[in-house]
Short mmCIF file of C-alpha atoms in Angstrom, two decimals:
data_model
loop_
_atom_site.label_atom_id
_atom_site.label_comp_id
_atom_site.label_asym_id
_atom_site.label_seq_id
_atom_site.Cartn_x
_atom_site.Cartn_y
_atom_site.Cartn_z
CA UNK A 348 18.29 12.99 24.05
CA UNK A 349 21.84 13.03 25.43
CA UNK A 350 21.86 16.82 25.81
CA UNK A 351 18.29 17.70 26.77
CA UNK A 352 16.85 14.38 27.94
CA UNK A 353 13.74 12.51 26.90
CA UNK A 354 11.46 15.16 28.32
CA UNK A 355 12.23 17.61 25.51
CA UNK A 356 13.04 15.18 22.70
CA UNK A 357 9.59 15.34 21.09
CA UNK A 358 9.38 19.13 21.03
CA UNK A 359 12.92 19.45 19.68
CA UNK A 360 12.29 16.90 16.93
CA UNK A 361 8.95 18.49 16.08
CA UNK A 362 10.54 21.90 15.67
CA UNK A 363 13.51 20.69 13.64
CA UNK A 364 11.37 18.47 11.41
CA UNK A 365 9.11 21.42 10.61
CA UNK A 366 12.09 23.54 9.61
CA UNK A 367 13.56 20.64 7.66
CA UNK A 368 10.33 20.10 5.73
CA UNK A 369 10.13 23.76 4.75
CA UNK A 370 13.78 23.72 3.63
CA UNK A 371 13.26 20.55 1.61
CA UNK A 372 10.28 22.15 -0.13
CA UNK A 373 12.04 25.46 -0.76
CA UNK A 374 15.37 24.01 -1.93
CA UNK A 375 14.24 22.71 -5.32
CA UNK A 376 12.23 25.88 -5.93
CA UNK A 377 15.31 28.00 -5.23
CA UNK A 378 17.42 25.78 -7.48
CA UNK A 379 14.88 26.10 -10.28
CA UNK A 380 14.76 29.88 -9.90
CA UNK A 381 18.56 30.11 -10.05
CA UNK A 382 18.65 27.82 -13.09
CA UNK A 383 16.01 29.91 -14.87
CA UNK A 384 17.88 33.13 -14.08
CA UNK A 385 21.41 31.98 -14.86
CA UNK A 386 21.09 28.91 -17.06
CA UNK A 387 22.98 26.69 -14.63
CA UNK A 388 23.15 25.34 -11.13
CA UNK A 389 26.56 26.69 -10.13
CA UNK A 390 25.23 29.56 -8.00
CA UNK A 391 22.83 27.45 -6.00
CA UNK A 392 25.43 24.71 -5.46
CA UNK A 393 27.81 27.34 -4.08
CA UNK A 394 25.06 28.75 -1.83
CA UNK A 395 24.11 25.29 -0.53
CA UNK A 396 27.78 24.44 0.05
CA UNK A 397 28.34 27.61 2.05
CA UNK A 398 25.23 26.91 4.14
CA UNK A 399 26.45 23.37 4.78
CA UNK A 400 29.89 24.59 5.87
CA UNK A 401 28.40 27.18 8.21
CA UNK A 402 26.15 24.51 9.74
CA UNK A 403 29.04 22.10 10.17
CA UNK A 404 31.16 24.75 11.90
CA UNK A 405 28.25 25.66 14.18
CA UNK A 406 27.75 22.02 15.18
CA UNK A 407 31.48 21.53 15.70
CA UNK A 408 31.78 24.50 18.05
CA UNK A 409 28.53 23.93 19.96
CA UNK A 410 28.91 23.07 23.60
CA UNK A 411 26.86 20.83 25.81
CA UNK A 412 24.23 22.93 27.58
CA UNK A 413 24.46 23.41 31.31
CA UNK A 414 21.75 21.66 33.34
CA UNK A 415 18.96 23.87 34.63
CA UNK A 416 18.83 24.58 38.30
CA UNK A 417 15.77 22.64 39.46
CA UNK A 418 14.88 25.36 41.99
CA UNK A 419 14.49 28.02 39.26
CA UNK A 420 12.99 25.79 36.55
#
């Protein structure tokens, strides 16, 4: 809400929650597939850790968006 305002909060949350739900459903399935293929969870833990680090770096370096010009919006 601080970046995009209340006007867009619902659509942003709806989009991110949809993606989050899909990821939460796919995560255990991917972990099970890796376990079945390799006999352990090391590979999937490494993959999840890398994804987490990439996400953290992306959030850290993100900048506040510039306000839209009301004449062109």
